[in-house]
PDB file of C-alpha atoms in Angstrom:
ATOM      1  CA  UNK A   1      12.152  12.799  -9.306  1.00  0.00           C
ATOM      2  CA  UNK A   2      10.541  11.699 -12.697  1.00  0.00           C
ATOM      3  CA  UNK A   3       7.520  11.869 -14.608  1.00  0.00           C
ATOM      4  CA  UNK A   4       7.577   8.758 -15.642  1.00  0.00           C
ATOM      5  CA  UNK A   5       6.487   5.824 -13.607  1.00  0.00           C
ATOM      6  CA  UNK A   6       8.166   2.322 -13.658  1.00  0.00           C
ATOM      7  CA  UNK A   7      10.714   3.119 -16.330  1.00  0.00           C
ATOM      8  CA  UNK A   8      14.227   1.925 -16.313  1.00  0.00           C
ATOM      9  CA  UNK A   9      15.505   5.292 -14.251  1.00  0.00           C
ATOM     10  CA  UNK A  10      12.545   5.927 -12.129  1.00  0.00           C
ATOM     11  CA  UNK A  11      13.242   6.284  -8.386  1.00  0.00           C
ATOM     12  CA  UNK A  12      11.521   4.635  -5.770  1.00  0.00           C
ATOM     13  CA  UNK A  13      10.934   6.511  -2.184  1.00  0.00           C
ATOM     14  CA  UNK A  14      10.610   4.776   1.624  1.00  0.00           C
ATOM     15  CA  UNK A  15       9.847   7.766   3.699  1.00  0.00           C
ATOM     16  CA  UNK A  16      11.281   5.605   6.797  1.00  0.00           C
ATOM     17  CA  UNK A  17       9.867   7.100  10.591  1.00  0.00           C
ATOM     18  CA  UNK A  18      10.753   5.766  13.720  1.00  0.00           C
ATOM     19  CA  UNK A  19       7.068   4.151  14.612  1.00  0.00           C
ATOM     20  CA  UNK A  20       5.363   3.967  18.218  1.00  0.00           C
ATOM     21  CA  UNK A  21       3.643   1.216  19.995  1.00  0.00           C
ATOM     22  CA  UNK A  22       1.019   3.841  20.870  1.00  0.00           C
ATOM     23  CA  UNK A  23      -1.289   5.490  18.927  1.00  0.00           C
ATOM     24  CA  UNK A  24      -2.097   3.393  16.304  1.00  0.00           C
ATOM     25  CA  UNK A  25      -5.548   2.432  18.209  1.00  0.00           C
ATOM     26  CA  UNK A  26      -7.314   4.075  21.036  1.00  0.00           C
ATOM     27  CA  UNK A  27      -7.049   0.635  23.581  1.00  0.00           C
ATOM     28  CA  UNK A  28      -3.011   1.431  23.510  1.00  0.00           C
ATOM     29  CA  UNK A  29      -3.509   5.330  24.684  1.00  0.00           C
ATOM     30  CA  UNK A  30      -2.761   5.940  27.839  1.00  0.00           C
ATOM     31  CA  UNK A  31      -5.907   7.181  28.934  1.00  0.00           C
ATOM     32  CA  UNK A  32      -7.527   3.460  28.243  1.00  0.00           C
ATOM     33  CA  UNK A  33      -5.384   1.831  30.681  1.00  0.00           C
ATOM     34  CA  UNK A  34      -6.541   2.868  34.164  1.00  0.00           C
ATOM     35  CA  UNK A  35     -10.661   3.315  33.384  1.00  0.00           C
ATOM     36  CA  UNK A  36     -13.568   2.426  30.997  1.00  0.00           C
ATOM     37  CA  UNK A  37     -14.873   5.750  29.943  1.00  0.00           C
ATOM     38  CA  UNK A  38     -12.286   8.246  28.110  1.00  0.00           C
ATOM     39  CA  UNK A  39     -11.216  10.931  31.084  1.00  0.00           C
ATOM     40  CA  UNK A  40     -12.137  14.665  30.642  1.00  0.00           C
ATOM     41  CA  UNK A  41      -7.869  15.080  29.984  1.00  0.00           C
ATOM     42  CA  UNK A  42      -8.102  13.030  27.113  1.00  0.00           C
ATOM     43  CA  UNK A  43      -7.374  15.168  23.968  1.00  0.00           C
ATOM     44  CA  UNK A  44      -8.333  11.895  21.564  1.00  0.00           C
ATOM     45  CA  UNK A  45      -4.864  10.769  20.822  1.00  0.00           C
ATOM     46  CA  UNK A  46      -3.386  11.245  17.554  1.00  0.00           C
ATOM     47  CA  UNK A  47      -3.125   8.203  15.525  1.00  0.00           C
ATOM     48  CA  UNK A  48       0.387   7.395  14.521  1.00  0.00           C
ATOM     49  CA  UNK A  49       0.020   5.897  11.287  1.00  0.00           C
ATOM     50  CA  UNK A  50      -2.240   8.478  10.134  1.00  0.00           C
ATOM     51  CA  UNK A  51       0.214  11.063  10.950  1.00  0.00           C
ATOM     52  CA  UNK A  52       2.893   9.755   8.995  1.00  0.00           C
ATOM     53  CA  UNK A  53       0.701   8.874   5.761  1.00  0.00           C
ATOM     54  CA  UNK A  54      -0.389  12.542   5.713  1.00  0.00           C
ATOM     55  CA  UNK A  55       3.342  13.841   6.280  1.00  0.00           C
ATOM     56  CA  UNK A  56       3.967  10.721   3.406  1.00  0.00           C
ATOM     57  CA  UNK A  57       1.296  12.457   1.436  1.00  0.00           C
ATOM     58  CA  UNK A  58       2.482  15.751   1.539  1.00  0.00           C
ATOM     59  CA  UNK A  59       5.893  14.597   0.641  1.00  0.00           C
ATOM     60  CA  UNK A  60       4.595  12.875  -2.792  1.00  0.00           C
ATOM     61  CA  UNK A  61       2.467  16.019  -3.833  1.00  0.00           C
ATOM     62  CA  UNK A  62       5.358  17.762  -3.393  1.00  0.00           C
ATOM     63  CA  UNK A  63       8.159  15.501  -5.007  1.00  0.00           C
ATOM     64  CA  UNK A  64       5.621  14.685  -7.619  1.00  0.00           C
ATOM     65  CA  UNK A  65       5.720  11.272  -7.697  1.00  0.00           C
ATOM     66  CA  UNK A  66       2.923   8.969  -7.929  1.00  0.00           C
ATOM     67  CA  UNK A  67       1.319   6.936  -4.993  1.00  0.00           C
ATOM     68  CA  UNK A  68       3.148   3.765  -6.116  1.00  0.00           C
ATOM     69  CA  UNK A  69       6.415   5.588  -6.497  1.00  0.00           C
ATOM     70  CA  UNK A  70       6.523   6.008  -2.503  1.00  0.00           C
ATOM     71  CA  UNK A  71       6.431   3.690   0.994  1.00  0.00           C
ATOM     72  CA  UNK A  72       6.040   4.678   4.169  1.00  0.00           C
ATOM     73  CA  UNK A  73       8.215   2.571   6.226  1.00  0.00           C
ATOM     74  CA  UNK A  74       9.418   2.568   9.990  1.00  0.00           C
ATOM     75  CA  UNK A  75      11.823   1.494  12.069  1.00  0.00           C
ATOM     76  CA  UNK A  76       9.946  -0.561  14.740  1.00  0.00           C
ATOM     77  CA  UNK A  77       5.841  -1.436  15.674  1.00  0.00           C
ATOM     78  CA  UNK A  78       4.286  -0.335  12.412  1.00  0.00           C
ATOM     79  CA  UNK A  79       4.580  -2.434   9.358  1.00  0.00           C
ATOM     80  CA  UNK A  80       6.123  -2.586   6.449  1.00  0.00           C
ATOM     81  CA  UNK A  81       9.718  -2.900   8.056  1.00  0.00           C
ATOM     82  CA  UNK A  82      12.690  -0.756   5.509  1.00  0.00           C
ATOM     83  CA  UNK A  83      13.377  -4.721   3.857  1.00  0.00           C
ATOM     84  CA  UNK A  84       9.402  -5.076   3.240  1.00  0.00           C
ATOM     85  CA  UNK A  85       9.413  -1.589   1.739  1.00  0.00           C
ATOM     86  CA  UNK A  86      11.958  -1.913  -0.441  1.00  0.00           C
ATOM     87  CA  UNK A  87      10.553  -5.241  -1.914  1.00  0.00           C
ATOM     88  CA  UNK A  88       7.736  -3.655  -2.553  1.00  0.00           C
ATOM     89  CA  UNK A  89       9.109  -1.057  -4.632  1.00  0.00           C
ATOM     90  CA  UNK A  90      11.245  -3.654  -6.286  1.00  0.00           C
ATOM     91  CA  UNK A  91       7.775  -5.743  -7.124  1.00  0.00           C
ATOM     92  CA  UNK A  92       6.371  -1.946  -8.493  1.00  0.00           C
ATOM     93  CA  UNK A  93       9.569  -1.947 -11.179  1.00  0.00           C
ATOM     94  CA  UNK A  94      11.767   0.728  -8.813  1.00  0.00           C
ATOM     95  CA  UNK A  95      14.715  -0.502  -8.989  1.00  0.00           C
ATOM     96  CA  UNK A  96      16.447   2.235  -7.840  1.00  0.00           C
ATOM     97  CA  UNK A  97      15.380   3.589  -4.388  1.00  0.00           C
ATOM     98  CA  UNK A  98      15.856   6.730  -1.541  1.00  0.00           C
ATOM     99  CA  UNK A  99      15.886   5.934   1.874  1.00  0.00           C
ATOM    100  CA  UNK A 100      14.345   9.287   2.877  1.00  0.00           C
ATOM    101  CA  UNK A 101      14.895   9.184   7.201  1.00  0.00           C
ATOM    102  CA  UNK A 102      11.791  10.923   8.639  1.00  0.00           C
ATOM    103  CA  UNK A 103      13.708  11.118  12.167  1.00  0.00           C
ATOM    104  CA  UNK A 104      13.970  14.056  13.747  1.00  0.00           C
ATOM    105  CA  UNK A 105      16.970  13.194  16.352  1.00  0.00           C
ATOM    106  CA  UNK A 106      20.799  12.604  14.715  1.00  0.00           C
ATOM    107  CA  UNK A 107      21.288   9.406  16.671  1.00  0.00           C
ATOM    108  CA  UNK A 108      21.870   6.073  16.185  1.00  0.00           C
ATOM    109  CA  UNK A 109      18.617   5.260  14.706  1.00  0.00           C
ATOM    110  CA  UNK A 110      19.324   7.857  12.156  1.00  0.00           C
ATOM    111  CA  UNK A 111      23.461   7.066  11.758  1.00  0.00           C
ATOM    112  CA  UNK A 112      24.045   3.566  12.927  1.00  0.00           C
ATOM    113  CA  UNK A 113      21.433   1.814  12.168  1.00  0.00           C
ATOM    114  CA  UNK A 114      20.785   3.061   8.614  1.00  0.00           C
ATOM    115  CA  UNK A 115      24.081   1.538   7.750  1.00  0.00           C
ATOM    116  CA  UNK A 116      23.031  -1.805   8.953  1.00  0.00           C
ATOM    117  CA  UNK A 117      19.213  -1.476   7.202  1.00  0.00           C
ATOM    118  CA  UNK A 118      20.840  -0.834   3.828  1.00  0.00           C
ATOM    119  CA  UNK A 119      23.394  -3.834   4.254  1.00  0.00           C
ATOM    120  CA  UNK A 120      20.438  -5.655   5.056  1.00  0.00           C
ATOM    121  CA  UNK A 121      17.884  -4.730   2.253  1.00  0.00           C
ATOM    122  CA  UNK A 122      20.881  -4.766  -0.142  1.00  0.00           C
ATOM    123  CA  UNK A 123      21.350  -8.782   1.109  1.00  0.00           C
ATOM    124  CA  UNK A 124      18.064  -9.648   0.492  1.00  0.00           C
ATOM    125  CA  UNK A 125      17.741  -7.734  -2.093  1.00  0.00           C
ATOM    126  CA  UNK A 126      20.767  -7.331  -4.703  1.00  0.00           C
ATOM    127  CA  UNK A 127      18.696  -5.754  -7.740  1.00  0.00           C
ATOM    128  CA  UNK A 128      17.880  -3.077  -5.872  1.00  0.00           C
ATOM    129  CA  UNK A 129      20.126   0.256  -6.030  1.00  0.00           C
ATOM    130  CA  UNK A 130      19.460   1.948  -2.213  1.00  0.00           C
ATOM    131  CA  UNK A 131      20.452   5.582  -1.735  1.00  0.00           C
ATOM    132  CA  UNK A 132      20.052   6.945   1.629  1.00  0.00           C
ATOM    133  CA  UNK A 133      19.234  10.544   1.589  1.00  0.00           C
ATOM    134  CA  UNK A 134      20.471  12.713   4.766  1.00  0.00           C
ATOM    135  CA  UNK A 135      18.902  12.668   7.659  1.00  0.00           C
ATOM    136  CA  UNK A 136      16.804  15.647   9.108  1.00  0.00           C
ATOM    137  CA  UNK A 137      18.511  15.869  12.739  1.00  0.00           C
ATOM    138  CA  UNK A 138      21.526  17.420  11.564  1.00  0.00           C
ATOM    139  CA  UNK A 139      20.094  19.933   9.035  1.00  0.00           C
ATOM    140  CA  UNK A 140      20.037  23.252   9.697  1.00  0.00           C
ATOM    141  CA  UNK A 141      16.753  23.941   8.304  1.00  0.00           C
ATOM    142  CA  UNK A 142      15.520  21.682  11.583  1.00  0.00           C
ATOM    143  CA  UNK A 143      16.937  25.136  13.899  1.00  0.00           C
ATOM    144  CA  UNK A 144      15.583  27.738  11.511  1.00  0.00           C
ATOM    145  CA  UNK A 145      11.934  25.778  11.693  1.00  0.00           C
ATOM    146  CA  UNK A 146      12.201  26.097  14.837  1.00  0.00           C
ATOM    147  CA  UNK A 147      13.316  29.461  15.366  1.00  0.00           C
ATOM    148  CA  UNK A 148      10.569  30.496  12.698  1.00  0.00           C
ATOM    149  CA  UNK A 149       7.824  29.046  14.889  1.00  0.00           C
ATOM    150  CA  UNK A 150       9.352  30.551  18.450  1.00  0.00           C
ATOM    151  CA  UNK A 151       9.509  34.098  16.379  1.00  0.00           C
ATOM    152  CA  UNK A 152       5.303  33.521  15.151  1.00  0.00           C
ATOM    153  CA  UNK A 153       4.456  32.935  18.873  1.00  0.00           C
ATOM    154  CA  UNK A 154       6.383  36.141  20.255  1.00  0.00           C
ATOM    155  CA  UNK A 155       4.359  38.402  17.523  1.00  0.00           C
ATOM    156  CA  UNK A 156       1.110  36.170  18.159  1.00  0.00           C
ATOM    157  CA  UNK A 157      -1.671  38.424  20.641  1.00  0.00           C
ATOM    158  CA  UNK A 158      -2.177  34.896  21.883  1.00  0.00           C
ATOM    159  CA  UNK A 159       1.107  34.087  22.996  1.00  0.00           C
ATOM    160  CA  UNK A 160       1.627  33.449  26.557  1.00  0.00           C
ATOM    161  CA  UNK A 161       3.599  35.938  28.752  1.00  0.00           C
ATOM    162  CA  UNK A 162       5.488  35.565  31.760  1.00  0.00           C
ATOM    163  CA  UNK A 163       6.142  38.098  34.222  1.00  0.00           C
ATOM    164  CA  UNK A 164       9.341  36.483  35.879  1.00  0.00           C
ATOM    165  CA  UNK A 165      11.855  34.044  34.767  1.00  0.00           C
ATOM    166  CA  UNK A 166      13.892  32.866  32.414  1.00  0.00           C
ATOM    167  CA  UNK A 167      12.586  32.555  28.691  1.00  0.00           C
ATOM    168  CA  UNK A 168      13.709  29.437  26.511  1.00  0.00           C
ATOM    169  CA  UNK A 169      12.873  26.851  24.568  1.00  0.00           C
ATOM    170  CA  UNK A 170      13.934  23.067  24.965  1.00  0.00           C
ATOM    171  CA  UNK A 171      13.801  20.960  21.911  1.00  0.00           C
ATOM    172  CA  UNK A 172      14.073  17.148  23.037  1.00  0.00           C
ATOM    173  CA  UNK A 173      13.909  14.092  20.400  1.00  0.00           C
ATOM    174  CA  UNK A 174      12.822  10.908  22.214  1.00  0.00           C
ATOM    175  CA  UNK A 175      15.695   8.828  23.987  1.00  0.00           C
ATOM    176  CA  UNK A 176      16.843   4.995  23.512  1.00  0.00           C
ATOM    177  CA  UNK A 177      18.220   1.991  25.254  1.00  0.00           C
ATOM    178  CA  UNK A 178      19.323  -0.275  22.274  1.00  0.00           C
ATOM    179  CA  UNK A 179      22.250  -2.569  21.695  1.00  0.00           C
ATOM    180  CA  UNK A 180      24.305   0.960  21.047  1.00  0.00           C
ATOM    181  CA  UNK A 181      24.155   1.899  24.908  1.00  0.00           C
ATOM    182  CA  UNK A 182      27.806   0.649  25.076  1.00  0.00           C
ATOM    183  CA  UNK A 183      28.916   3.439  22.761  1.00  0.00           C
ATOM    184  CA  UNK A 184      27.640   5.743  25.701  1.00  0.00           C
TER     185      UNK A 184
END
């Protein structure tokens, strides 16, 4: 990126994930709603935002950049929204910003709707020079992750054999009902 915080051609980052309404505090886990005490299945559910600031983190280290250089944004539930981000960054002297999509489907939260969250940042806020990187569902580097960690369980001794049956892997990204269902 640059070395050089808040001069005139230093980049901005919103590292922009979808969000959930769970996870972000133990009363909106699943294993709250039917019972007081936490069940013996519970595996003390991963906290959302936490998460995505340590995947944020790691991103920064490795781009470089300082702490005020980046925002982690999402979509929906977990604040700020992409338009809060960006403002931010504009009030930090970035002028210039990435929309980095941390989204690991190639649907219409990651096509569509970027379109319409740029048009919409770029309304609010003309100054501001948005550049939205490519998205992560169509990359090929997604399959060869993938493939790479399918490969490390085969030569792992604790791998899991089966005797019978068919041997696969599924890789599902979470489904939608939005305004887009019409396109279906």
């Amino acid at each position: 990126m640059n070395d050089h915080k808040n001069e005139k051609d230093s980049w901005g980052v919103i590292l922009l994930g979808h969000g959930s309404q769970r996870g972000t505090s133990k009363a909106e886990c699943s294993c709250a709603w039917l019972q007081k005490d936490t069940p013996a299945w519970c595996q003390d559910c991963p906290s959302t935002p936490v998460g995505l600031r340590k995947a944020a983190d790691r991103l920064q280290d490795m781009l470089g950049i300082d702490q005020s250089q980046m925002v982690l944004s999402c979509l929906e539930f977990i604040e700020p929204f992409p338009p809060e981000a960006a403002k931010i960054l504009d009030e930090r002297g970035f002028h210039r910003v990435v929309v980095a999509p941390f989204l690991l489907g190639n649907g219409k939260h990651a096509t569509l709707e970027m379109n319409e969250i740029i048009e919409e940042v770029q309304e609010q806020l003309p100054s501001v020079q948005l550049h939205l990187a490519a998205g992560l569902g169509a990359d090929p580097n997604i399959a060869e992750l993938v493939v790479q960690r399918v490969r490390e369980l085969e030569e792992s001794e604790t791998a899991t054999k089966t005797e019978t049956g068919t041997k696969g892997i599924l890789v599902v990204k979470a489904g939608t009902k939005t305004e887009y269902d019409d396109c279906i």
